[in-house]
Coordinates of C-alpha atoms and ligand atoms in Angstrom, one line a residue:
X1 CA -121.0 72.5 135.9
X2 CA -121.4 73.2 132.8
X3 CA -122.8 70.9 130.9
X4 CA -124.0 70.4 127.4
X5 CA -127.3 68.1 126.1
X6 CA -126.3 67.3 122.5
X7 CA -130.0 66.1 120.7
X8 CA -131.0 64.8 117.3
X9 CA -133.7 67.7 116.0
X10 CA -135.3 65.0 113.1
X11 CA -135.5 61.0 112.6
X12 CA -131.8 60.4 113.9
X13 CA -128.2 59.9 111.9
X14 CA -128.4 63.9 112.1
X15 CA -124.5 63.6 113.1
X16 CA -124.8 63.5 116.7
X17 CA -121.6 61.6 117.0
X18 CA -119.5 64.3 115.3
X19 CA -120.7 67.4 117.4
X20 CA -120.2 65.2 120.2
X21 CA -116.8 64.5 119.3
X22 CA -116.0 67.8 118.4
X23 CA -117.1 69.0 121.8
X24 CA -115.9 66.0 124.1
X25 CA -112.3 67.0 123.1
X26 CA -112.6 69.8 125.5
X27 CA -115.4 68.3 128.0
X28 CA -114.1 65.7 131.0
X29 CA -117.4 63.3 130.9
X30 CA -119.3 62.0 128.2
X31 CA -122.7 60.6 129.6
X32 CA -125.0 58.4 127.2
X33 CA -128.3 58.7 128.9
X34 CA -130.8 56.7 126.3
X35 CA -131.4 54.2 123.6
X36 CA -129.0 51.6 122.9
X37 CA -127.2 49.1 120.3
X38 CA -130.8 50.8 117.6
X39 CA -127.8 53.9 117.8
X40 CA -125.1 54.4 115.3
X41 CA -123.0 57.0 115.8
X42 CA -120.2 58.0 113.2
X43 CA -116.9 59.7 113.8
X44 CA -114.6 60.2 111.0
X45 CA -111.2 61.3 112.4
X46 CA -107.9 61.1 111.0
X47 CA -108.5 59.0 108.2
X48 CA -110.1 56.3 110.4
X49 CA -113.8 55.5 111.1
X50 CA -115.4 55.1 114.4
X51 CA -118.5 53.8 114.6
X52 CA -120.3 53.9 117.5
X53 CA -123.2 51.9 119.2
X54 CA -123.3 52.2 122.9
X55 CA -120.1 53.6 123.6
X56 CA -120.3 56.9 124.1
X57 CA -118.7 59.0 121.4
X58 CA -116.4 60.9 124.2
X59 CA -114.5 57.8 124.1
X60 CA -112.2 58.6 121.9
X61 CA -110.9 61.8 123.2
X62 CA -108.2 60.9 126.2
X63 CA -108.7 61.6 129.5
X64 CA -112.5 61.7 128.8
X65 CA -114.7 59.7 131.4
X66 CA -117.9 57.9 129.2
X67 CA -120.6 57.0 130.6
X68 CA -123.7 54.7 129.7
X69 CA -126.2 55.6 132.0
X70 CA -129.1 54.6 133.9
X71 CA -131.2 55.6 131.1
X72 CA -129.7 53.4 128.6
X73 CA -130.7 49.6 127.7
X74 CA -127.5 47.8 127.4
X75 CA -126.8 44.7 125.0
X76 CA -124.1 43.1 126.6
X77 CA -122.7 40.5 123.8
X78 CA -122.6 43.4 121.6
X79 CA -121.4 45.7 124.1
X80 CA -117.9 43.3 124.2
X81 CA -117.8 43.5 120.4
X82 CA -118.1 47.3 119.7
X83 CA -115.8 47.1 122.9
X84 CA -112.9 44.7 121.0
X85 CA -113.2 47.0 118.1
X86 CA -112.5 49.9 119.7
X87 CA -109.6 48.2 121.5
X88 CA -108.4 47.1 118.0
X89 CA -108.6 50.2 116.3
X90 CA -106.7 51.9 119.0
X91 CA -109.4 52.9 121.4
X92 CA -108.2 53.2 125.4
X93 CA -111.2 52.1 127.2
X94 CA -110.1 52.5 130.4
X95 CA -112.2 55.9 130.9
X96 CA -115.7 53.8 130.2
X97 CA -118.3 53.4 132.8
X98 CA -121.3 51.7 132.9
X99 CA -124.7 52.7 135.2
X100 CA -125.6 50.1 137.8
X101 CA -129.4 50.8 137.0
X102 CA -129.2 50.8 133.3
X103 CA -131.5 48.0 132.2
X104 CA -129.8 44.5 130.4
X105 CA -131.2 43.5 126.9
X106 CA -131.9 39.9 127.4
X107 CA -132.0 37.5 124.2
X108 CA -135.9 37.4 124.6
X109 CA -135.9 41.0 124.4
X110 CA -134.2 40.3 121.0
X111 CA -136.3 37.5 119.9
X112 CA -139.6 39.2 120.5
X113 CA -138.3 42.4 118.3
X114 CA -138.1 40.7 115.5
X115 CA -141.0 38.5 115.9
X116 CA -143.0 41.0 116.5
X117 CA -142.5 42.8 113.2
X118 CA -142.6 39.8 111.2
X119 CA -146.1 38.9 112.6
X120 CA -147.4 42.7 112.3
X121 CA -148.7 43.1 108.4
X122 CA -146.8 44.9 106.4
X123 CA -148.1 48.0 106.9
X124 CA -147.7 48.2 110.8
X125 CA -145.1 47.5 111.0
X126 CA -142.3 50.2 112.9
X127 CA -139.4 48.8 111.3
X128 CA -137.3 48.6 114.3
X129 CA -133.6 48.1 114.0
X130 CA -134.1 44.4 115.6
X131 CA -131.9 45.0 118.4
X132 CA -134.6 44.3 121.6
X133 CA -135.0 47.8 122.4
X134 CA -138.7 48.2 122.4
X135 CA -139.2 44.8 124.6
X136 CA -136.5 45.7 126.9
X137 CA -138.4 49.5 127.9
X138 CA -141.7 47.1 128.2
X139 CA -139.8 45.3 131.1
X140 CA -138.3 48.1 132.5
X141 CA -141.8 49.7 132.4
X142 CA -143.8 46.0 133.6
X143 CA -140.8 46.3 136.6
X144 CA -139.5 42.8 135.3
X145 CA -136.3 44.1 133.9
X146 CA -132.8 42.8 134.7
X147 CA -130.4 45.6 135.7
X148 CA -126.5 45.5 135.0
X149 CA -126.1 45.4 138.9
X150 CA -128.3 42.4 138.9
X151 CA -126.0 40.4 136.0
X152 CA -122.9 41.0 137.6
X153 CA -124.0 39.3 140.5
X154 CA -124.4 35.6 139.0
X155 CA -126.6 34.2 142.2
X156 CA -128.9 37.3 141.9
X157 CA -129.4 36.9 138.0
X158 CA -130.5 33.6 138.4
X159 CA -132.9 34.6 140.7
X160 CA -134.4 37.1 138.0
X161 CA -134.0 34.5 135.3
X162 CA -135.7 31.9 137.4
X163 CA -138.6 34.6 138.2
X164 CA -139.0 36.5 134.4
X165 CA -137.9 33.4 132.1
X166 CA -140.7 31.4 132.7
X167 CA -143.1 33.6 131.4
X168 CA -140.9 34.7 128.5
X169 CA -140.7 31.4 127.2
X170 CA -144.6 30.9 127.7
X171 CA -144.8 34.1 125.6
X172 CA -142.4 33.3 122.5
X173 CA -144.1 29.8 122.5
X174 CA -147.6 30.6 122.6
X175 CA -147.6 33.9 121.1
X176 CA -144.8 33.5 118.6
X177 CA -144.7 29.9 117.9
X178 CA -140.6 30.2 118.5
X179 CA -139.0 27.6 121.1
X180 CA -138.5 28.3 124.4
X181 CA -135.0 29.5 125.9
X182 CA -132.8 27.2 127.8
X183 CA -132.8 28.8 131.8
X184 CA -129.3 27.2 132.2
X185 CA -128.0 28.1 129.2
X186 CA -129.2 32.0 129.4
X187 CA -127.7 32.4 132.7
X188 CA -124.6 31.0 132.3
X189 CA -123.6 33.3 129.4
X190 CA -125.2 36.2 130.5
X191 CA -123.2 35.6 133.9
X192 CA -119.8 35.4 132.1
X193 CA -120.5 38.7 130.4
X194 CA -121.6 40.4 133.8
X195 CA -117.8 39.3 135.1
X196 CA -116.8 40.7 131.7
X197 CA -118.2 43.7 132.7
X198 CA -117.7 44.1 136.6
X199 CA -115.3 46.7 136.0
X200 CA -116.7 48.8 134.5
X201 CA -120.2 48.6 136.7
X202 CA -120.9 51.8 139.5
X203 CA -123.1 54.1 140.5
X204 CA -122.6 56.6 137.4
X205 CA -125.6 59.0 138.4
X206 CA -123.3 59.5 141.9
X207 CA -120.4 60.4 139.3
X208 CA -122.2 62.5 136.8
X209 CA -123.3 64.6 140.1
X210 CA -119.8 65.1 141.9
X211 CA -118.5 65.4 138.3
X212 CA -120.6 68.8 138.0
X213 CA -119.9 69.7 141.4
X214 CA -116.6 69.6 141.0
X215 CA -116.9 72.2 137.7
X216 CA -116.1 69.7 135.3
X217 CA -117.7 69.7 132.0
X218 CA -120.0 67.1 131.2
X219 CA -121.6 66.7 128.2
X220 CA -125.3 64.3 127.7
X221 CA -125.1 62.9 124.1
X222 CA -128.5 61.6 123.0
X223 CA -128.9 59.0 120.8
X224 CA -132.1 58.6 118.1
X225 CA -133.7 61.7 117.5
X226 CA -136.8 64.5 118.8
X227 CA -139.3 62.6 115.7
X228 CA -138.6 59.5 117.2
X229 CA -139.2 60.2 120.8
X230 CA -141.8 58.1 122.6
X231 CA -143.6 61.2 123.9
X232 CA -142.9 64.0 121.3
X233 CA -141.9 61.8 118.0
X234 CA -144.8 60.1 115.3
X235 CA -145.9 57.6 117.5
X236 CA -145.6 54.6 116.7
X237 CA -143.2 54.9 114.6
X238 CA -140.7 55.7 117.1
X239 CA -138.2 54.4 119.2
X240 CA -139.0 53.7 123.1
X241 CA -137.3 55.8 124.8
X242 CA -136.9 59.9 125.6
X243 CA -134.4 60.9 123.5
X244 CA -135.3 65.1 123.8
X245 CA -133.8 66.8 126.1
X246 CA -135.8 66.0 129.6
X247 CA -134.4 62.2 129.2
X248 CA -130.8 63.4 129.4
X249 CA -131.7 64.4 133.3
X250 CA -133.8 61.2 134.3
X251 CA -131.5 58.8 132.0
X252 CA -128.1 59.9 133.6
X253 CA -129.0 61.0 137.1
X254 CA -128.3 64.5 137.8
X255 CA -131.1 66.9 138.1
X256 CA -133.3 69.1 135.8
X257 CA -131.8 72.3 137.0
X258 CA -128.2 70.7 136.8
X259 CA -129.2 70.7 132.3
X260 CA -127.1 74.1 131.0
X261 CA -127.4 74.4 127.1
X262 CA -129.2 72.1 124.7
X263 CA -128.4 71.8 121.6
X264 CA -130.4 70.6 118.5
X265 CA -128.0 68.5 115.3
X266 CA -130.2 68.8 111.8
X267 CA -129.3 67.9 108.9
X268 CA -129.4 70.2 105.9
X269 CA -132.2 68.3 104.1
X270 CA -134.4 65.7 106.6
X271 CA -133.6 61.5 106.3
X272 CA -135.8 58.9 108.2
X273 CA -134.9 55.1 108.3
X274 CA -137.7 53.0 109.0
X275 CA -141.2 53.5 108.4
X276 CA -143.9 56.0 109.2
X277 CA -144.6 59.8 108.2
X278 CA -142.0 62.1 106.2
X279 CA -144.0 64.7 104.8
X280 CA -141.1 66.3 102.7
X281 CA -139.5 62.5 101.5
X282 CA -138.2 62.8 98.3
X283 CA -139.0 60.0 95.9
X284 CA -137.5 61.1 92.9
X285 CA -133.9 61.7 91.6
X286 CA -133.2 64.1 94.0
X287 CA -133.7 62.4 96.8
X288 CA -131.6 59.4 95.0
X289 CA -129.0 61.3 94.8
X290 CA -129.0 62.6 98.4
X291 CA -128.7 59.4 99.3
X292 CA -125.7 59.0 97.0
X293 CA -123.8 61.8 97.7
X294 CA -124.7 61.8 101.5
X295 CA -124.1 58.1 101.5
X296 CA -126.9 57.7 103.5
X297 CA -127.2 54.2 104.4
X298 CA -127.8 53.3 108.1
X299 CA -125.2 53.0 110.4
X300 CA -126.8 50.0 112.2
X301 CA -128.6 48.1 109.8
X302 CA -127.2 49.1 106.5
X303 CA -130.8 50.2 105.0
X304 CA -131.4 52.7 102.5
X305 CA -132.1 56.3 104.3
X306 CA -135.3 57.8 102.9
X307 CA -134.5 61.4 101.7
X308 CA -135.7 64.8 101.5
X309 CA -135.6 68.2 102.1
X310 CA -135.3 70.6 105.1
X311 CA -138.7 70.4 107.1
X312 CA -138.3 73.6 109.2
X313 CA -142.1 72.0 110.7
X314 CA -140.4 69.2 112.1
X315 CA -137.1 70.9 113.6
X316 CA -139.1 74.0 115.3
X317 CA -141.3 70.8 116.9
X318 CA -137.9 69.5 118.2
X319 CA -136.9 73.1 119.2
X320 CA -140.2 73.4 121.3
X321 CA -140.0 70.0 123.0
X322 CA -136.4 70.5 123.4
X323 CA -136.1 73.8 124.8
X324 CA -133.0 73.7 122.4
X325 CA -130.8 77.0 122.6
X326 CA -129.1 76.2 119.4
X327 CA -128.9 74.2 116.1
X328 CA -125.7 72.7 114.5
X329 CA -126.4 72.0 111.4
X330 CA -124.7 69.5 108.9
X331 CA -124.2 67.7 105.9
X332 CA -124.3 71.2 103.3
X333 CA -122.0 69.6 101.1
X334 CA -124.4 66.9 100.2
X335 CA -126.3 69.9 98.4
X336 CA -123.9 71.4 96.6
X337 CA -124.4 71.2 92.7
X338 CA -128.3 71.6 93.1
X339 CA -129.8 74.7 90.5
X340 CA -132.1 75.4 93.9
X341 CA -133.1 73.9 97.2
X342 CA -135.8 73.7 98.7
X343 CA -137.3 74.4 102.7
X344 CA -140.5 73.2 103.6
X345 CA -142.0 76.0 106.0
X346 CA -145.3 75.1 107.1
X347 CA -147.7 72.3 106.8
X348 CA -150.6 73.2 104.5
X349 CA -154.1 71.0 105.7
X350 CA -157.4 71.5 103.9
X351 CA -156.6 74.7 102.8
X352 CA -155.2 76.1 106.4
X353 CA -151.5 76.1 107.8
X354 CA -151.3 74.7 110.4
X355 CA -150.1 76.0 114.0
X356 CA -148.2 72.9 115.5
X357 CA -146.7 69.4 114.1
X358 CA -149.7 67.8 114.8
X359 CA -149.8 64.5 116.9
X360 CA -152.4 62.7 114.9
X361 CA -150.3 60.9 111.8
X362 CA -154.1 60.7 109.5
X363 CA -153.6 64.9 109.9
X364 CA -150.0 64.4 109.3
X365 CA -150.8 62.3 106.0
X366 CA -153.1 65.0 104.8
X367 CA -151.0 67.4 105.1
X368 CA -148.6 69.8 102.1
X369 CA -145.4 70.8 103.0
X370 CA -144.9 74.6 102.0
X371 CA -142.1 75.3 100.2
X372 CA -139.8 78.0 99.6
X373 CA -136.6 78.1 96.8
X374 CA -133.4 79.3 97.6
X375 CA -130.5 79.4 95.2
X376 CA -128.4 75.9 95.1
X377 CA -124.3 76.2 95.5
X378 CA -122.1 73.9 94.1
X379 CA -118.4 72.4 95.8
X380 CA -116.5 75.0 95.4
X381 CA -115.8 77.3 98.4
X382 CA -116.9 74.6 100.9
X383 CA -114.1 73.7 102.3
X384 CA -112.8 76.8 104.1
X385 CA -111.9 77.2 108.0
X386 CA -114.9 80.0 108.8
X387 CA -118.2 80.7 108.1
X388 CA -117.6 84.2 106.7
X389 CA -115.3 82.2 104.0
X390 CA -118.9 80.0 102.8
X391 CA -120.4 81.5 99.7
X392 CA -122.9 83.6 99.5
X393 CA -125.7 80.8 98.4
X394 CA -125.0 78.8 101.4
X395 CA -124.4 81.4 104.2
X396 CA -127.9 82.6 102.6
X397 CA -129.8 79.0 103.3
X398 CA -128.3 78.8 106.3
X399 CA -129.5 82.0 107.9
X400 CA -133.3 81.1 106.2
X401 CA -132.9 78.1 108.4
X402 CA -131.8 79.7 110.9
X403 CA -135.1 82.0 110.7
X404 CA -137.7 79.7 110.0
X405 CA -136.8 77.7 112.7
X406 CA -136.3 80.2 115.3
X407 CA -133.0 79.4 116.5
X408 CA -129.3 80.5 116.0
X409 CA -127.5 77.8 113.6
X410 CA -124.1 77.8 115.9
X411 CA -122.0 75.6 113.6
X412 CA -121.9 74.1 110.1
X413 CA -121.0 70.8 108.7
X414 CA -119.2 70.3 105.2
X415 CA -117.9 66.9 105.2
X416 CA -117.8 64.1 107.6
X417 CA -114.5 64.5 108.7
X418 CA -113.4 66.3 112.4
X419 CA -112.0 68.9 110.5
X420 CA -114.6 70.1 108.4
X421 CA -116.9 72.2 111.0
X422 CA -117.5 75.6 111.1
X423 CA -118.0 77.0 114.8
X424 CA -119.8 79.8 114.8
X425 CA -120.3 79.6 118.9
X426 CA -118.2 78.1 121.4
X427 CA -120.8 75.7 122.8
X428 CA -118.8 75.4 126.5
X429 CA -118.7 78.8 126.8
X430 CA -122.2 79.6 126.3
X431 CA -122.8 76.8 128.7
X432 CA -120.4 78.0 131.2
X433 CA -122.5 81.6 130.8
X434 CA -126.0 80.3 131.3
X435 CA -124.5 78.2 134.2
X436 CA -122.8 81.4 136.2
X437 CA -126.6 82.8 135.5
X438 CA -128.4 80.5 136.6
X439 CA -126.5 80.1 139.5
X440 CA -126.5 83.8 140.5
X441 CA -130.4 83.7 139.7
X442 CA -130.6 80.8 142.1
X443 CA -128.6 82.3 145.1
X444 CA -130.7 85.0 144.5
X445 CA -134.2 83.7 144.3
X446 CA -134.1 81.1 147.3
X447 CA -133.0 83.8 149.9
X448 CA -134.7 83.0 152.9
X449 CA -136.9 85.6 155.1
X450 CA -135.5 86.1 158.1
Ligands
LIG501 P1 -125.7 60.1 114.3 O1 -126.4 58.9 114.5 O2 -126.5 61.3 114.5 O3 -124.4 60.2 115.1 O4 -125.3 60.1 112.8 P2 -124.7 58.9 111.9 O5 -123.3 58.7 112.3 O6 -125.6 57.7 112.0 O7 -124.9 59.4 110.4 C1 -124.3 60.6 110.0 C2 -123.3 60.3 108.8 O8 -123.0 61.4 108.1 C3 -122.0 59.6 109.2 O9 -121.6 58.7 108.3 C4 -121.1 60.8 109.3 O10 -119.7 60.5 109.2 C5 -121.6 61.7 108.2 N1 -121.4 63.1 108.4 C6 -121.5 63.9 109.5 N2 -121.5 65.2 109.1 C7 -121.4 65.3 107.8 C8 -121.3 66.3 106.8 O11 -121.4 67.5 107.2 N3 -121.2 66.0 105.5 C9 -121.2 64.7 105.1 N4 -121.1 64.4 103.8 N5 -121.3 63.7 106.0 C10 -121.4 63.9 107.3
LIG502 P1 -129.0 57.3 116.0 O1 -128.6 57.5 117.4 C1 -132.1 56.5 113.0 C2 -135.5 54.1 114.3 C3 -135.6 52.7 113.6 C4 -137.1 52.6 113.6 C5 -137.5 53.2 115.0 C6 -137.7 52.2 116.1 O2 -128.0 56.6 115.2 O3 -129.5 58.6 115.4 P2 -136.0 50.7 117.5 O4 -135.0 49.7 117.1 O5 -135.4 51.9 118.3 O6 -137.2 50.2 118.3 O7 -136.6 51.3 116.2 O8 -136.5 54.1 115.3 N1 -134.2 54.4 114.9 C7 -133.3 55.2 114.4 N2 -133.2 55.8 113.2 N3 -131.1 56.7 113.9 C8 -131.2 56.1 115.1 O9 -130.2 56.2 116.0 C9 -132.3 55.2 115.4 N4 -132.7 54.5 116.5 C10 -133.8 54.0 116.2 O10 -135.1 52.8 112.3 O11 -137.7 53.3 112.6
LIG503 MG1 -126.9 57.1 113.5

């Protein structure tokens, strides 16, 4: 105890790796507990650039354990890469530790990602980063999935090849019209990166637990974001996994109860990458040049981000499904030298607004975003070290988010680097409060009658 759920309130590329960054440096565990290689997670710290895919972001601060846990589906190929680049760029990976029961993405898993969008017309299609994800939750899900415990045990993986394979190839051949996959070959690389990964291979849920027993501080970084959760996000277009909250308890291994403060990242205007729904996208010069300024190209695949502004209808949803105690928000500087800006507060349909972010997408297309004008800010007076320094302008936007949404805005971005965040709340402290609470609730409530 405590610990700290750090979760993407929109489409993802909210900034999740910075908060998490800015928090690890005072946390002992990092934990990873969803997603995989589809994340890209940024951290801009002295001058370099860290880009992060399935490495947790905790990894950079020393002395930090990082976990990928149970929760996660784990590339291994590019798990070795990101891992050399870290290791040239300075990175001590030494803390890094991977879940025995997080699920392997197999090259099939790969292949049948990408086939699978090229044979879905154009307009069905989810555009998925390509990286197997979707086909490797379908396995975990059928129960034919290879676990990292299972590949770094060379005899045992050829069992599961021999047993899954089989019907993989019989898929990409007669579904896909692609060749099958060599058995042999499969197993033998996939068995040299399980020795390549040994090491790092335990029981992580067992260390995330005695890690919080112990009263260290462990933080759950989420990858993706709320929109694009299986459950909760604009299905399909979504991811396949449970990036909210209640995934950072299943995905890592330590209990519901054990979850202390969540908190929500947003950007200051709203991006998507990838298709489906974006009620507030901004298709104009405006959105150009938040893409510009913002450069707001992916992370993982390079594509164009789609743009627009603040939809305080989406980040209230993520609030909700989140149970989310607080919002960092980021990117203001991207803003600055707009006359006005713009917060969408409601969703107008048919002539009603409506109650919820509804879960039907032919509502969502009908409906109008509601918006209200604030006055724009330009550079100047961004870069101080406290939010009472901010301008009026911004401090003024900020709290209108902070309203419309419901929730306390607890920091504020102004540039990408570590440096350039405004804390308005000490995130490990408020955990460490609601922790003592609910423990003294608990010791409390489960007295036993005599
Ligand atoms: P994540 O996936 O949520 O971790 O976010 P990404 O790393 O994919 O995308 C966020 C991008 O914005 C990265 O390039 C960050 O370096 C950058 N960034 C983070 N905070 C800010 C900010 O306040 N202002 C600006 N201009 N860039 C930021
Ligand atoms: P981070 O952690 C932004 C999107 C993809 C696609 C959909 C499904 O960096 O915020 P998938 O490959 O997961 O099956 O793709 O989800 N997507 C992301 N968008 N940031 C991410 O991660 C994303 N991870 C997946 O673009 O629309
Ligand atoms: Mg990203």
């Amino acid at each position: 105890m405590p610990s700290l759920v750090i979760v993407g309130a929109q489409w993802g590329d909210e900034g999740k790796g910075k908060i998490t960054d800015l928090w690890a440096e005072s946390a002992q565990v990092v934990a990873r507990y969803q997603g995989g290689s589809n994340a890209g997670h940024t951290v801009v710290a002295g001058g370099q650039t860290y880009k992060l895919h399935l490495v947790p972001a905790g990894i950079l601060r020393p002395g930090v354990t990082a976990v990928i846990g149970n929760g996660v589906v784990v590339d291994p190929a590019f798990l070795l890469q990101e891992m050399e680049t870290l290791a040239a760029q300075g990175v001590d990976l030494s803390g890094l530790r991977i879940s025995d029961r997080a699920h392997v993405v197999m090259p099939y898993h790969i292949l049948m990602d990408q086939l699978e969008e090229e044979r879905r017309p154009a307009a069905e299609r989810i555009g998925t980063t390509g990286r197997g994800i979707g086909p490797c939750y379908v396995d975990k899900a059928q129960r034919t999935g290879i676990r990292m415990g299972d590949l770094t045990d060379a005899g045992l993986l050829r069992k599961c090849l021999d047993l899954v394979m089989p019907l993989k190839n019989a898929e990409l051949s007669q579904v896909y019209g692609h060749k099958p996959l060599d058995v042999e070959e499969v197993w033998r690389r996939f068995a040299d990166y399980g020795r390549r990964l040994k090491p790092y291979v335990t029981d992580t849920g067992a260390l995330l637990r005695q890690a919080l027993r112990s009263g260290q501080r462990v933080l759950l970084e989420g990858a993706n974001g709320a929109l694009l959760d299986i459950d909760h996000g604009t299905y399909p277009f979504v991811t396949s996994s449970t990036p909210t909250a209640g995934g950072a308890a299943s995905g890592s291994g330590i209990g519901p109860t054990d979850l202390d403060a969540v908190v929500g990242v947003a950007k200051a205007y709203t991006t998507r990458v990838g298709e489906g729904p974006f009620p507030t996208e901004l298709k104009n010069s405006i959105g150009d040049r938040m893409r510009e300024r913002g450069h707001e190209y992916g992370t993982t695949t390079g594509r164009p981000r789609r743009c627009g502004w603040f939809d305080a209808m989406v980040v209230r949803h993520a609030a909700q499904v989140n149970g989310m105690h607080g919002l960092a928000l980021m990117h203001l500087d991207v803003l600055a030298g707009l006359d006005t800006v713009k917060i969408c507060t409601g969703y107008r349909r048919r002539g009603e607004l409506l109650p919820a972010f509804p879960a039907s997408l032919d509502k969502l297309a009908e409906c109008e975003p509601v918006y209200e004008e604030l006055p724009g800010w330009t550079e100047d007076g961004l870069q101080v070290t406290a939010y009472g320094q901010l301008p009026a302008a911004v401090r003024g936007y900020v709290e209108r988010i902070s309203a419309v949404v419901g929730l306390p805005v607890v920091s504020v971005s102004v540039g990408p680097e570590r440096s350039q965040t405004l804390v308005r709340t000490d995130l490990w402290q408020a955990a460490q409060r609601i922790a003592d609470a609910k423990a003294q609730a608990q010791e409390q409530a489960w007295r036993l009658q005599a």
